[in-house]
Amino acid sequence: MQDLYNIVVLISGKGTNLQALIDASHRSSYTISAVISNKAKAIGLNRAKISGIDTYVIEQESFNSKLEFEESLATRISEINPKLIVLAGFMKVLSPQFVKLFRGKVINIHPSLLPEYPGLNTHQRVLEDKKKIHGVSVHLVTEDLDGGPVIAQDAVYVRPDDTVESLAKRVLEREHIIYPKVVESLAIGKIQLSDYDI
Ligand code: GRF
């Protein structure tokens, strides 16, 4: 029997990308083994529970240091032994040590056309700069914040009357399409992260 392509999804909040991954998983080659949140109140946890997916809460506040928090996170992930770790609105910057531990196995989705606009408030900054094109990137997570190799992107036109909210909504819609597609492409070997020189 072929090895199941199991993933772990890390979240902090609403989990709409998680929902898209859950919905697509029913007609895909990957399975979600667990969802881990660093916030006990993350709405995304309920989405996982409703779908019968194991959930874990690991909050940094319960530990004396970020190091201990990441050790606990790493232990839990290692126990689950996923093929891929999928960050979906996980609002914690992972340390270089953590990234090294799971090198080449962690991906993230970011609401901009990287390398443009790494970091926060991307929609606001795009509007302030009067950009005509914005978008979403899925990238491999490396030690550089939002700086790992880009795996896939999708562009969104910025409309003259766009607000942060309207732009965020359109980008998010694209996120929900592209993220499951990338995970599926990885699951079936259409994309291989080992191709990257990291
Ligand atoms: C998305 O915009 C994603 O690109 C960013 O965080 C947001 C998460 O949204 N990394 P959700 O929790 O998946 O709804």
Coordinates of C-alpha atoms and ligand atoms in Angstrom, one line a residue:
M1 CA 0.0 0.0 0.0
Q2 CA 1.2 3.5 -0.8
D3 CA 2.2 5.7 2.1
L4 CA -0.5 8.2 2.9
Y5 CA 0.6 11.8 2.3
N6 CA -0.3 13.2 5.7
I7 CA 0.0 16.8 6.6
V8 CA -0.2 18.8 9.8
V9 CA -1.8 22.3 9.6
L10 CA -0.6 25.1 12.0
I11 CA -3.1 27.9 12.6
S12 CA -3.6 30.9 14.9
G13 CA -7.0 32.3 14.0
K14 CA -10.0 32.0 11.6
G15 CA -8.7 29.1 9.7
T16 CA -10.4 29.8 6.4
N17 CA -7.4 28.3 4.5
L18 CA -7.6 25.3 6.8
Q19 CA -11.3 25.0 5.8
A20 CA -10.3 25.1 2.1
L21 CA -7.7 22.4 2.8
I22 CA -10.2 20.2 4.7
D23 CA -12.8 20.6 1.9
A24 CA -10.4 19.7 -0.9
S25 CA -8.9 16.8 1.1
H26 CA -12.0 14.8 0.4
R27 CA -11.2 14.7 -3.3
S28 CA -7.4 14.8 -2.9
S29 CA -4.4 12.5 -2.2
Y30 CA -3.5 14.1 1.1
T31 CA -5.0 13.7 4.5
I32 CA -4.9 16.1 7.5
S33 CA -3.5 14.2 10.5
A34 CA -3.8 17.1 13.0
V35 CA -4.3 20.8 13.4
I36 CA -2.1 22.6 15.9
S37 CA -3.0 26.1 17.1
N38 CA -0.9 28.4 19.2
K39 CA -4.1 30.1 20.3
A40 CA -6.7 28.3 22.4
K41 CA -9.5 30.5 21.0
A42 CA -8.6 30.1 17.3
I43 CA -11.9 29.6 15.4
G44 CA -10.0 27.2 13.1
L45 CA -9.9 24.6 15.9
N46 CA -13.7 24.2 15.6
R47 CA -13.4 23.7 11.9
A48 CA -11.0 20.8 12.5
K49 CA -13.1 19.3 15.3
I50 CA -16.3 19.4 13.2
S51 CA -14.3 17.4 10.6
G52 CA -13.1 14.9 13.1
I53 CA -9.5 16.0 12.9
D54 CA -7.2 15.8 16.0
T55 CA -6.5 19.2 17.4
Y56 CA -3.8 20.4 19.8
V57 CA -3.3 23.7 21.5
I58 CA 0.3 24.7 22.2
E59 CA 0.5 28.3 23.5
Q60 CA 3.8 30.1 24.0
E61 CA 2.3 31.7 27.2
S62 CA 2.3 28.2 28.9
F63 CA 6.1 28.0 28.6
N64 CA 9.0 29.9 30.1
S65 CA 10.6 30.7 26.8
K66 CA 10.0 30.6 23.0
L67 CA 12.6 27.8 23.0
E68 CA 10.6 25.6 25.3
F69 CA 7.4 26.4 23.3
E70 CA 9.1 25.4 20.0
E71 CA 10.5 22.2 21.6
S72 CA 7.0 21.2 22.6
L73 CA 5.7 22.0 19.1
A74 CA 8.5 20.1 17.5
T75 CA 7.9 17.0 19.8
R76 CA 4.2 17.0 18.9
I77 CA 4.9 17.3 15.2
S78 CA 7.5 14.6 15.3
E79 CA 5.0 12.2 17.1
I80 CA 2.5 12.9 14.3
N81 CA 5.3 12.4 11.7
P82 CA 3.8 14.3 8.8
K83 CA 5.1 14.5 5.3
L84 CA 4.4 18.2 5.3
I85 CA 3.8 21.0 7.8
V86 CA 1.4 23.6 6.4
L87 CA 1.3 27.0 8.0
A88 CA -2.1 28.5 7.5
G89 CA -2.3 31.9 9.2
F90 CA 0.1 30.7 11.9
M91 CA 1.1 34.0 13.4
K92 CA 4.4 33.0 15.0
V93 CA 7.8 33.5 13.5
L94 CA 9.6 30.2 13.8
S95 CA 13.2 30.3 14.9
P96 CA 16.0 29.2 12.6
Q97 CA 16.6 26.2 14.9
F98 CA 13.0 25.0 14.4
V99 CA 13.1 25.6 10.6
K100 CA 16.3 23.6 10.4
L101 CA 14.7 20.7 12.3
F102 CA 12.0 20.4 9.6
R103 CA 14.0 21.8 6.7
G104 CA 12.3 21.4 3.4
K105 CA 9.0 20.2 5.0
V106 CA 7.3 23.5 6.0
I107 CA 5.3 25.7 3.6
N108 CA 3.4 28.9 4.2
I109 CA 0.9 31.1 2.4
H110 CA 1.4 34.8 2.3
P111 CA -0.9 37.5 1.0
S112 CA 1.4 39.3 -1.5
L113 CA 3.4 38.6 -4.6
L114 CA 6.7 37.8 -2.8
P115 CA 9.4 39.0 -2.7
E116 CA 7.2 42.1 -2.7
Y117 CA 5.6 42.9 0.7
P118 CA 6.9 40.4 3.2
G119 CA 5.6 40.9 6.7
L120 CA 2.2 42.3 7.9
N121 CA -0.5 44.6 6.5
T122 CA 0.3 43.7 2.9
H123 CA -3.1 44.9 1.5
Q124 CA -2.7 48.3 3.2
R125 CA 0.8 48.8 1.9
V126 CA -0.2 47.7 -1.6
L127 CA -3.0 50.3 -1.7
E128 CA -0.7 53.0 -0.3
D129 CA 1.8 52.3 -3.0
K130 CA -0.9 52.5 -5.6
K131 CA 0.0 49.1 -7.0
K132 CA -2.1 47.7 -9.9
I133 CA -1.3 44.1 -9.2
H134 CA -1.4 42.2 -5.9
G135 CA -1.7 38.6 -5.0
V136 CA -0.8 35.5 -3.0
S137 CA 2.3 33.4 -2.7
V138 CA 2.9 29.9 -1.4
H139 CA 6.5 29.4 -0.4
L140 CA 8.9 27.1 1.4
V141 CA 9.7 28.3 4.9
T142 CA 13.4 29.0 5.5
E143 CA 15.2 31.1 8.1
D144 CA 14.3 34.3 6.2
L145 CA 10.9 35.6 7.1
D146 CA 8.6 35.2 4.1
G147 CA 11.8 34.8 2.1
G148 CA 11.9 31.1 1.2
P149 CA 11.6 29.9 -2.4
V150 CA 8.2 30.6 -4.0
I151 CA 6.3 27.5 -5.0
A152 CA 3.3 29.1 -6.6
Q153 CA 1.6 32.5 -7.0
D154 CA -1.6 33.9 -8.2
A155 CA -2.2 37.6 -9.1
V156 CA -5.2 39.8 -8.3
Y157 CA -5.9 43.1 -10.0
V158 CA -6.2 46.1 -7.7
R159 CA -9.3 48.1 -8.5
P160 CA -9.4 51.9 -8.2
D161 CA -12.1 51.7 -5.5
D162 CA -10.6 48.9 -3.5
T163 CA -10.4 49.1 0.3
V164 CA -8.2 47.0 2.5
E165 CA -11.2 44.8 3.1
S166 CA -12.3 44.3 -0.5
L167 CA -8.8 43.6 -1.6
A168 CA -8.2 41.2 1.3
K169 CA -11.4 39.4 0.4
R170 CA -10.4 38.8 -3.2
V171 CA -6.9 37.7 -2.3
L172 CA -8.2 35.3 0.3
E173 CA -10.5 33.7 -2.3
R174 CA -7.4 33.0 -4.4
E175 CA -5.6 31.6 -1.3
H176 CA -8.4 29.1 -0.8
I177 CA -7.9 27.8 -4.4
I178 CA -4.1 27.8 -4.6
Y179 CA -3.2 26.3 -1.2
P180 CA -5.0 23.0 -1.6
K181 CA -3.7 22.8 -5.2
V182 CA -0.1 23.2 -4.0
V183 CA -0.6 20.6 -1.3
E184 CA -2.1 18.2 -3.8
S185 CA 0.7 18.7 -6.2
L186 CA 3.2 17.9 -3.5
A187 CA 1.2 14.9 -2.4
I188 CA 1.2 13.4 -5.9
G189 CA 4.8 14.4 -6.5
K190 CA 4.0 16.9 -9.3
I191 CA 6.1 19.4 -7.2
Q192 CA 9.1 18.2 -5.3
L193 CA 10.6 20.4 -2.6
S194 CA 13.9 18.6 -2.8
D195 CA 14.4 20.4 -6.1
Y196 CA 15.1 23.5 -4.1
D197 CA 18.6 24.3 -3.1
I198 CA 18.0 25.4 0.4
Ligands
GRF1 C1 -4.2 34.6 5.3 O1 -4.4 35.8 4.7 C2 -2.8 34.1 5.0 O2 -2.3 34.4 3.8 C3 -2.0 34.7 6.1 O3 -2.9 34.7 7.2 C4 -4.2 34.7 6.8 C5 -4.9 33.5 7.4 O4 -6.3 33.5 7.2 N1 -0.8 34.0 6.3 P1 -7.1 32.2 7.7 O5 -6.8 32.0 9.2 O6 -6.7 31.0 6.9 O7 -8.5 32.6 7.5

